[in-house]
Amino acid sequence: MPNSKRLSLIARLCGLMFFAQLLLSAPAWGLGQRFFPMQGLLPLPLGAPYFYALVLALIAVVFRPNRYSLSAAALLLAYGFLADLQLLQAWSYQYFFFFLVLAWAQWQSDKEGLVRQLLALFMACCYLWAGLHKINPLFATEVFPWLMGIFSWTESWADWPMGGYLLAIFEALLGLSFFFPKLARYSRWLLIPFHLGILLFLFFDDWNRVVYPWNLGMPLLALLLFAPQKMPASMPYKQPAFLLSFLLFGLLPSQRSTGYWPYPLSFSMYSACSTELHLGFSEEQFNAPSLKRQIPLKVLKTAYRSGGLYWLSVDDWSIMEYDLPSFSNKPYLRAWAKTYLSQTPWPAIQLRWVERKGLWPKKAEEELEVLRK
């Protein structure tokens, strides 16, 4: 299959996947009422016009993936990220990069071979780092038992931590295999049962519905990207675009454990190494009528009491309101908390940080903080 046709199919598939995920998390992208405060790098508005513009761009990508539709989709995503970092999830990060380099291939057709290699590099790094970040005690003793406990026929494996380590190692080796074309032509088929298994567990637990389309589409992307091909006459390793991509996807995700690179951009999904923020309310604040106008009632019902305060998980709030996990990065979450506090009549608010630090986190570390206006 010629590179141009292959890249066109990849663009259509990404457009379709993102369109489905956009509909599943529509309030986050500007459609309908939203309670969860926005926190971006720039004070840009998000509303129904933005949502419908993004919908039209994605429809154009699906039916006519050319330089204009792909560029429009990439620009609209960049606008959304600047307006609200909450939208910068691992999967939207992937779509942005794919749309950007696919548009580049449309503007410069001689770059099609390089673009295919850049997309393959992203996929390989995604699986490699997703597996490496899961090789830790918390994934083996918290996330893996949760997954195994979803079905009665897998429940007996929940008390087998080694199963968690083996699953993480398998995912990392799968990503590593994609760096070798002769291995990738066979290992790409393993993504079909791998993602269908993930989808099965998430579906029956009714969890993180927004990634269902992503789990269906990723194996198809791999089948297209890692199909046998003739080796290019010149290798891409000295190309500036390849070096920049390798820095972003191959090297910087290693800084997840230091906190210098955001968790969502490190391909750390389900690794149990995220940073969580909990808001603490006094009894007077929690029972105030104004709070019920700021936070959905279904979210308030998840609050738990500890130390004389009612605590609310910001991650739970985000997921319950529009099916997106919160952007797990401490500077972002503190800035978000300041934005939230500025919208309240209170002079201060209690914060509880729950962090899993280092390469080998054995337990979550908690820290209390009082945030003042």
CSV table of C-alpha atoms in Angstrom, one decimal:
chain,number,residue,atom,x,y,z
A,1,MET,CA,0.0,0.0,0.0
A,2,PRO,CA,1.5,3.4,-0.9
A,3,ASN,CA,2.4,5.7,2.0
A,4,SER,CA,-0.1,8.3,0.9
A,5,LYS,CA,-3.0,5.9,1.0
A,6,ARG,CA,-1.8,4.5,4.3
A,7,LEU,CA,-1.5,7.9,5.9
A,8,SER,CA,-5.0,8.8,4.6
A,9,LEU,CA,-6.5,5.8,6.3
A,10,ILE,CA,-4.6,6.6,9.6
A,11,ALA,CA,-6.0,10.2,9.4
A,12,ARG,CA,-9.6,8.9,8.9
A,13,LEU,CA,-9.3,6.4,11.7
A,14,CYS,CA,-7.9,9.1,14.2
A,15,GLY,CA,-10.6,11.5,13.1
A,16,LEU,CA,-13.3,8.8,13.8
A,17,MET,CA,-11.8,7.8,17.2
A,18,PHE,CA,-11.5,11.3,18.4
A,19,PHE,CA,-15.0,12.2,17.1
A,20,ALA,CA,-16.4,9.3,19.3
A,21,GLN,CA,-14.4,10.4,22.3
A,22,LEU,CA,-15.4,14.0,21.8
A,23,LEU,CA,-19.1,13.0,22.0
A,24,LEU,CA,-18.4,11.0,25.2
A,25,SER,CA,-16.8,13.9,27.0
A,26,ALA,CA,-18.7,16.8,25.3
A,27,PRO,CA,-19.1,19.1,28.4
A,28,ALA,CA,-15.4,19.2,28.8
A,29,TRP,CA,-15.0,20.6,25.3
A,30,GLY,CA,-17.6,23.3,25.7
A,31,LEU,CA,-21.0,21.8,25.0
A,32,GLY,CA,-23.5,22.2,27.8
A,33,GLN,CA,-23.2,23.2,31.4
A,34,ARG,CA,-19.9,22.8,33.1
A,35,PHE,CA,-19.1,23.1,36.9
A,36,PHE,CA,-15.4,22.0,36.9
A,37,PRO,CA,-13.3,25.2,36.6
A,38,MET,CA,-11.1,25.8,33.6
A,39,GLN,CA,-7.4,26.3,34.1
A,40,GLY,CA,-5.3,26.9,31.0
A,41,LEU,CA,-2.1,28.7,30.0
A,42,LEU,CA,-4.2,31.5,28.4
A,43,PRO,CA,-7.6,32.9,29.3
A,44,LEU,CA,-9.3,31.6,26.2
A,45,PRO,CA,-13.1,30.9,26.0
A,46,LEU,CA,-14.4,27.4,25.5
A,47,GLY,CA,-18.1,27.0,24.6
A,48,ALA,CA,-20.5,25.6,22.0
A,49,PRO,CA,-18.9,27.4,19.0
A,50,TYR,CA,-15.6,25.8,19.8
A,51,PHE,CA,-17.2,22.4,20.2
A,52,TYR,CA,-19.0,22.6,16.9
A,53,ALA,CA,-16.0,23.9,15.1
A,54,LEU,CA,-14.0,20.9,16.4
A,55,VAL,CA,-16.9,18.5,15.3
A,56,LEU,CA,-16.9,20.0,11.8
A,57,ALA,CA,-13.1,19.7,11.6
A,58,LEU,CA,-13.2,16.0,12.6
A,59,ILE,CA,-16.0,15.2,10.2
A,60,ALA,CA,-13.9,16.8,7.4
A,61,VAL,CA,-10.8,14.7,8.5
A,62,VAL,CA,-12.9,11.5,8.3
A,63,PHE,CA,-14.4,12.2,4.9
A,64,ARG,CA,-11.7,14.4,3.3
A,65,PRO,CA,-8.3,14.2,5.1
A,66,ASN,CA,-6.4,17.0,3.4
A,67,ARG,CA,-4.0,19.7,4.4
A,68,TYR,CA,-6.8,22.0,5.4
A,69,SER,CA,-8.9,19.7,7.5
A,70,LEU,CA,-5.9,18.2,9.3
A,71,SER,CA,-4.4,21.6,10.0
A,72,ALA,CA,-7.7,22.8,11.3
A,73,ALA,CA,-8.1,19.8,13.7
A,74,ALA,CA,-4.5,20.3,15.0
A,75,LEU,CA,-5.0,24.1,15.5
A,76,LEU,CA,-8.3,23.6,17.3
A,77,LEU,CA,-6.8,21.0,19.6
A,78,ALA,CA,-3.9,23.4,20.4
A,79,TYR,CA,-6.4,26.1,21.2
A,80,GLY,CA,-8.3,23.8,23.5
A,81,PHE,CA,-5.1,22.8,25.4
A,82,LEU,CA,-4.1,26.4,25.9
A,83,ALA,CA,-7.6,27.2,27.2
A,84,ASP,CA,-7.8,24.2,29.5
A,85,LEU,CA,-5.0,21.8,30.3
A,86,GLN,CA,-7.6,19.4,31.5
A,87,LEU,CA,-8.2,18.5,27.9
A,88,LEU,CA,-4.6,17.5,27.4
A,89,GLN,CA,-5.1,13.7,28.0
A,90,ALA,CA,-2.8,11.0,26.7
A,91,TRP,CA,-5.1,10.2,23.9
A,92,SER,CA,-5.8,13.9,22.8
A,93,TYR,CA,-2.0,14.4,23.0
A,94,GLN,CA,-1.7,11.6,20.5
A,95,TYR,CA,-4.4,12.9,18.2
A,96,PHE,CA,-2.8,16.4,18.2
A,97,PHE,CA,0.6,15.0,17.2
A,98,PHE,CA,-0.9,12.7,14.5
A,99,PHE,CA,-3.0,15.5,13.0
A,100,LEU,CA,0.0,17.8,13.0
A,101,VAL,CA,2.4,15.6,11.3
A,102,LEU,CA,-0.2,14.2,8.9
A,103,ALA,CA,-1.0,17.8,7.9
A,104,TRP,CA,2.8,18.3,7.4
A,105,ALA,CA,2.8,15.3,5.0
A,106,GLN,CA,0.0,16.9,3.0
A,107,TRP,CA,1.8,20.2,2.7
A,108,GLN,CA,5.1,18.4,1.8
A,109,SER,CA,4.5,15.1,0.1
A,110,ASP,CA,8.2,14.2,0.1
A,111,LYS,CA,7.9,13.8,3.9
A,112,GLU,CA,5.4,11.0,3.8
A,113,GLY,CA,8.0,8.3,4.6
A,114,LEU,CA,9.4,10.3,7.5
A,115,VAL,CA,5.9,11.0,8.9
A,116,ARG,CA,5.0,7.3,8.9
A,117,GLN,CA,8.2,6.7,10.9
A,118,LEU,CA,7.3,9.6,13.4
A,119,LEU,CA,3.9,8.0,14.0
A,120,ALA,CA,5.5,4.6,14.5
A,121,LEU,CA,7.9,6.2,17.0
A,122,PHE,CA,5.1,7.7,19.0
A,123,MET,CA,3.2,4.3,19.1
A,124,ALA,CA,6.4,2.4,20.2
A,125,CYS,CA,7.2,4.9,22.9
A,126,CYS,CA,3.6,5.0,24.1
A,127,TYR,CA,3.5,1.2,24.8
A,128,LEU,CA,7.1,1.1,26.1
A,129,TRP,CA,6.7,3.8,28.7
A,130,ALA,CA,3.1,2.7,29.6
A,131,GLY,CA,4.6,-0.7,30.5
A,132,LEU,CA,7.8,0.6,32.2
A,133,HIS,CA,5.8,3.0,34.4
A,134,LYS,CA,3.6,0.1,35.6
A,135,ILE,CA,6.6,-1.9,36.8
A,136,ASN,CA,6.1,-0.8,40.4
A,137,PRO,CA,4.6,-2.2,43.7
A,138,LEU,CA,1.5,0.0,43.6
A,139,PHE,CA,0.4,-1.2,40.2
A,140,ALA,CA,0.9,-4.8,41.3
A,141,THR,CA,-0.9,-4.4,44.6
A,142,GLU,CA,-3.6,-1.9,43.8
A,143,VAL,CA,-4.5,-1.5,40.1
A,144,PHE,CA,-3.9,-5.2,39.1
A,145,PRO,CA,-6.1,-6.5,41.9
A,146,TRP,CA,-8.8,-4.0,41.0
A,147,LEU,CA,-8.8,-5.3,37.4
A,148,MET,CA,-8.8,-8.9,38.4
A,149,GLY,CA,-11.6,-8.4,40.8
A,150,ILE,CA,-14.0,-7.2,38.1
A,151,PHE,CA,-14.8,-10.8,37.0
A,152,SER,CA,-15.4,-13.8,39.3
A,153,TRP,CA,-13.3,-16.0,37.0
A,154,THR,CA,-10.3,-13.7,37.4
A,155,GLU,CA,-10.7,-12.9,41.0
A,156,SER,CA,-8.4,-15.6,42.2
A,157,TRP,CA,-5.5,-13.7,40.4
A,158,ALA,CA,-6.1,-10.5,42.5
A,159,ASP,CA,-3.8,-11.8,45.2
A,160,TRP,CA,-0.9,-12.6,42.8
A,161,PRO,CA,1.2,-9.4,42.6
A,162,MET,CA,3.6,-11.1,40.1
A,163,GLY,CA,0.7,-11.1,37.6
A,164,GLY,CA,0.8,-7.3,37.7
A,165,TYR,CA,4.6,-7.2,37.1
A,166,LEU,CA,4.3,-9.7,34.2
A,167,LEU,CA,1.5,-7.7,32.6
A,168,ALA,CA,3.6,-4.5,32.8
A,169,ILE,CA,6.7,-6.2,31.4
A,170,PHE,CA,4.6,-7.7,28.6
A,171,GLU,CA,3.4,-4.2,27.6
A,172,ALA,CA,6.9,-2.7,27.8
A,173,LEU,CA,8.3,-5.6,25.6
A,174,LEU,CA,5.5,-5.0,23.2
A,175,GLY,CA,6.5,-1.4,22.8
A,176,LEU,CA,10.1,-2.3,22.5
A,177,SER,CA,9.3,-4.8,19.7
A,178,PHE,CA,7.9,-1.9,17.7
A,179,PHE,CA,11.4,-0.4,17.3
A,180,PHE,CA,12.4,-3.5,15.2
A,181,PRO,CA,10.5,-3.8,11.9
A,182,LYS,CA,10.9,-7.6,11.6
A,183,LEU,CA,9.4,-8.1,15.1
A,184,ALA,CA,6.8,-5.4,14.7
A,185,ARG,CA,5.2,-7.2,11.7
A,186,TYR,CA,4.2,-10.0,14.1
A,187,SER,CA,3.9,-8.3,17.5
A,188,ARG,CA,1.4,-5.8,16.2
A,189,TRP,CA,-1.2,-8.5,16.1
A,190,LEU,CA,-0.9,-9.0,19.9
A,191,LEU,CA,-2.5,-5.5,20.3
A,192,ILE,CA,-5.9,-6.9,19.3
A,193,PRO,CA,-6.4,-9.3,22.2
A,194,PHE,CA,-4.5,-6.8,24.5
A,195,HIS,CA,-6.8,-3.9,23.9
A,196,LEU,CA,-9.9,-6.0,23.7
A,197,GLY,CA,-9.1,-7.4,27.1
A,198,ILE,CA,-8.6,-3.9,28.5
A,199,LEU,CA,-11.9,-2.8,26.9
A,200,LEU,CA,-13.7,-5.9,28.3
A,201,PHE,CA,-12.6,-5.1,31.9
A,202,LEU,CA,-13.4,-1.3,31.6
A,203,PHE,CA,-16.8,-2.0,30.0
A,204,PHE,CA,-18.0,-4.4,32.7
A,205,ASP,CA,-16.7,-2.1,35.5
A,206,ASP,CA,-18.3,0.9,33.7
A,207,TRP,CA,-15.1,2.9,34.1
A,208,ASN,CA,-13.4,5.5,31.9
A,209,ARG,CA,-15.9,5.2,29.0
A,210,VAL,CA,-14.1,8.0,27.1
A,211,VAL,CA,-11.2,5.6,26.2
A,212,TYR,CA,-13.4,2.9,24.7
A,213,PRO,CA,-13.0,4.2,21.1
A,214,TRP,CA,-9.2,4.6,21.7
A,215,ASN,CA,-8.9,1.0,22.7
A,216,LEU,CA,-10.8,-0.1,19.6
A,217,GLY,CA,-8.7,2.0,17.3
A,218,MET,CA,-5.2,1.6,18.6
A,219,PRO,CA,-4.8,-2.0,17.2
A,220,LEU,CA,-5.9,-0.8,13.8
A,221,LEU,CA,-3.4,2.0,13.9
A,222,ALA,CA,-0.7,-0.5,14.7
A,223,LEU,CA,-1.7,-2.8,11.9
A,224,LEU,CA,-1.4,0.1,9.5
A,225,LEU,CA,1.8,1.6,10.9
A,226,PHE,CA,3.8,-1.5,11.4
A,227,ALA,CA,2.9,-3.4,8.2
A,228,PRO,CA,6.0,-4.7,6.3
A,229,GLN,CA,7.6,-2.0,4.2
A,230,LYS,CA,10.8,-1.3,2.2
A,231,MET,CA,13.5,0.3,4.2
A,232,PRO,CA,14.0,3.9,3.3
A,233,ALA,CA,17.2,4.8,1.5
A,234,SER,CA,18.2,7.2,4.2
A,235,MET,CA,17.5,6.7,7.9
A,236,PRO,CA,15.6,9.4,9.8
A,237,TYR,CA,17.8,9.6,12.9
A,238,LYS,CA,19.5,12.8,11.9
A,239,GLN,CA,16.3,14.6,10.9
A,240,PRO,CA,15.3,17.5,13.2
A,241,ALA,CA,11.7,16.3,13.3
A,242,PHE,CA,12.7,12.8,14.4
A,243,LEU,CA,15.1,14.1,17.1
A,244,LEU,CA,12.4,16.4,18.5
A,245,SER,CA,9.9,13.6,18.5
A,246,PHE,CA,12.3,11.2,20.2
A,247,LEU,CA,13.0,13.9,22.9
A,248,LEU,CA,9.2,14.4,23.5
A,249,PHE,CA,8.2,10.7,23.5
A,250,GLY,CA,11.3,8.7,24.1
A,251,LEU,CA,13.2,10.7,26.7
A,252,LEU,CA,11.0,13.2,28.6
A,253,PRO,CA,8.5,10.6,29.8
A,254,SER,CA,11.4,9.2,32.0
A,255,GLN,CA,11.0,12.4,34.1
A,256,ARG,CA,7.6,11.4,35.3
A,257,SER,CA,9.0,10.2,38.6
A,258,THR,CA,10.8,13.5,39.2
A,259,GLY,CA,7.7,15.6,38.6
A,260,TYR,CA,9.4,17.6,35.8
A,261,TRP,CA,7.2,16.1,33.0
A,262,PRO,CA,3.4,15.8,33.4
A,263,TYR,CA,2.0,12.4,34.2
A,264,PRO,CA,-0.5,12.4,31.3
A,265,LEU,CA,2.3,13.1,28.8
A,266,SER,CA,4.4,10.3,30.1
A,267,PHE,CA,2.1,7.5,29.0
A,268,SER,CA,1.5,6.6,32.6
A,269,MET,CA,-2.1,5.5,32.3
A,270,TYR,CA,-3.2,3.1,35.1
A,271,SER,CA,0.3,3.0,36.6
A,272,ALA,CA,-0.9,4.1,40.1
A,273,CYS,CA,1.7,6.9,40.1
A,274,SER,CA,-0.6,9.9,39.7
A,275,THR,CA,-0.8,12.9,41.9
A,276,GLU,CA,-4.2,13.4,43.5
A,277,LEU,CA,-5.8,16.5,45.0
A,278,HIS,CA,-8.6,16.5,47.6
A,279,LEU,CA,-10.5,19.6,48.6
A,280,GLY,CA,-11.4,19.9,52.3
A,281,PHE,CA,-14.6,21.7,53.5
A,282,SER,CA,-15.7,22.5,57.0
A,283,GLU,CA,-19.2,21.5,58.0
A,284,GLU,CA,-20.4,25.0,57.5
A,285,GLN,CA,-18.9,25.2,54.0
A,286,PHE,CA,-20.1,21.7,53.0
A,287,ASN,CA,-23.7,22.5,54.0
A,288,ALA,CA,-23.7,26.0,52.4
A,289,PRO,CA,-26.3,26.3,49.6
A,290,SER,CA,-23.6,28.0,47.5
A,291,LEU,CA,-21.5,24.8,47.3
A,292,LYS,CA,-24.4,22.9,45.7
A,293,ARG,CA,-24.4,25.6,42.9
A,294,GLN,CA,-20.6,25.1,42.4
A,295,ILE,CA,-20.3,21.3,42.5
A,296,PRO,CA,-22.8,18.7,41.1
A,297,LEU,CA,-24.8,16.9,43.8
A,298,LYS,CA,-23.7,13.5,42.5
A,299,VAL,CA,-20.1,14.6,43.1
A,300,LEU,CA,-20.8,15.9,46.6
A,301,LYS,CA,-22.2,12.5,47.6
A,302,THR,CA,-18.8,11.0,47.1
A,303,ALA,CA,-17.2,13.2,49.9
A,304,TYR,CA,-15.8,11.4,52.9
A,305,ARG,CA,-15.2,12.8,56.4
A,306,SER,CA,-11.8,12.8,58.0
A,307,GLY,CA,-10.2,15.0,60.7
A,308,GLY,CA,-13.4,17.1,61.1
A,309,LEU,CA,-13.5,18.0,57.4
A,310,TYR,CA,-15.4,16.8,54.3
A,311,TRP,CA,-12.9,15.7,51.6
A,312,LEU,CA,-13.7,15.7,47.9
A,313,SER,CA,-11.5,14.1,45.3
A,314,VAL,CA,-10.8,16.5,42.3
A,315,ASP,CA,-10.2,13.4,40.1
A,316,ASP,CA,-13.6,11.9,41.1
A,317,TRP,CA,-15.3,15.3,40.4
A,318,SER,CA,-13.7,15.5,36.9
A,319,ILE,CA,-14.5,11.9,36.0
A,320,MET,CA,-18.1,12.0,37.3
A,321,GLU,CA,-18.8,15.3,35.5
A,322,TYR,CA,-17.5,14.6,32.0
A,323,ASP,CA,-15.5,11.4,32.0
A,324,LEU,CA,-12.0,12.9,32.0
A,325,PRO,CA,-9.5,12.3,34.7
A,326,SER,CA,-7.9,15.4,36.2
A,327,PHE,CA,-4.6,16.6,34.7
A,328,SER,CA,-2.3,14.9,37.2
A,329,ASN,CA,0.4,17.5,37.7
A,330,LYS,CA,1.0,19.3,41.0
A,331,PRO,CA,1.6,22.9,39.6
A,332,TYR,CA,-1.5,22.6,37.5
A,333,LEU,CA,-3.6,21.3,40.3
A,334,ARG,CA,-2.5,24.0,42.6
A,335,ALA,CA,-3.3,26.7,40.0
A,336,TRP,CA,-6.6,25.0,39.4
A,337,ALA,CA,-7.3,25.1,43.2
A,338,LYS,CA,-6.5,28.8,43.2
A,339,THR,CA,-9.0,29.4,40.4
A,340,TYR,CA,-11.6,27.4,42.2
A,341,LEU,CA,-11.0,29.4,45.5
A,342,SER,CA,-11.3,32.7,43.6
A,343,GLN,CA,-14.9,31.7,42.6
A,344,THR,CA,-15.9,31.0,46.3
A,345,PRO,CA,-16.6,33.5,49.1
A,346,TRP,CA,-14.1,31.8,51.4
A,347,PRO,CA,-10.7,33.3,52.3
A,348,ALA,CA,-8.9,29.9,52.3
A,349,ILE,CA,-9.4,26.2,51.6
A,350,GLN,CA,-7.8,23.0,52.8
A,351,LEU,CA,-5.9,20.8,50.3
A,352,ARG,CA,-4.8,17.2,50.8
A,353,TRP,CA,-2.1,16.0,48.3
A,354,VAL,CA,-1.7,12.3,47.7
A,355,GLU,CA,1.5,11.6,45.8
A,356,ARG,CA,3.4,8.5,44.6
A,357,LYS,CA,7.0,9.5,44.3
A,358,GLY,CA,10.0,7.9,42.7
A,359,LEU,CA,10.6,5.0,40.3
A,360,TRP,CA,9.5,2.4,42.9
A,361,PRO,CA,6.7,3.9,45.0
A,362,LYS,CA,5.5,1.5,47.7
A,363,LYS,CA,2.9,3.7,49.2
A,364,ALA,CA,1.1,7.0,48.7
A,365,GLU,CA,2.5,10.0,50.6
A,366,GLU,CA,0.0,12.5,52.0
A,367,GLU,CA,0.5,16.2,52.7
A,368,LEU,CA,-1.9,18.8,54.0
A,369,GLU,CA,-1.9,22.4,52.8
A,370,VAL,CA,-3.9,25.6,53.5
A,371,LEU,CA,-4.4,27.6,50.3
A,372,ARG,CA,-5.3,31.3,50.8
A,373,LYS,CA,-6.5,33.9,48.5
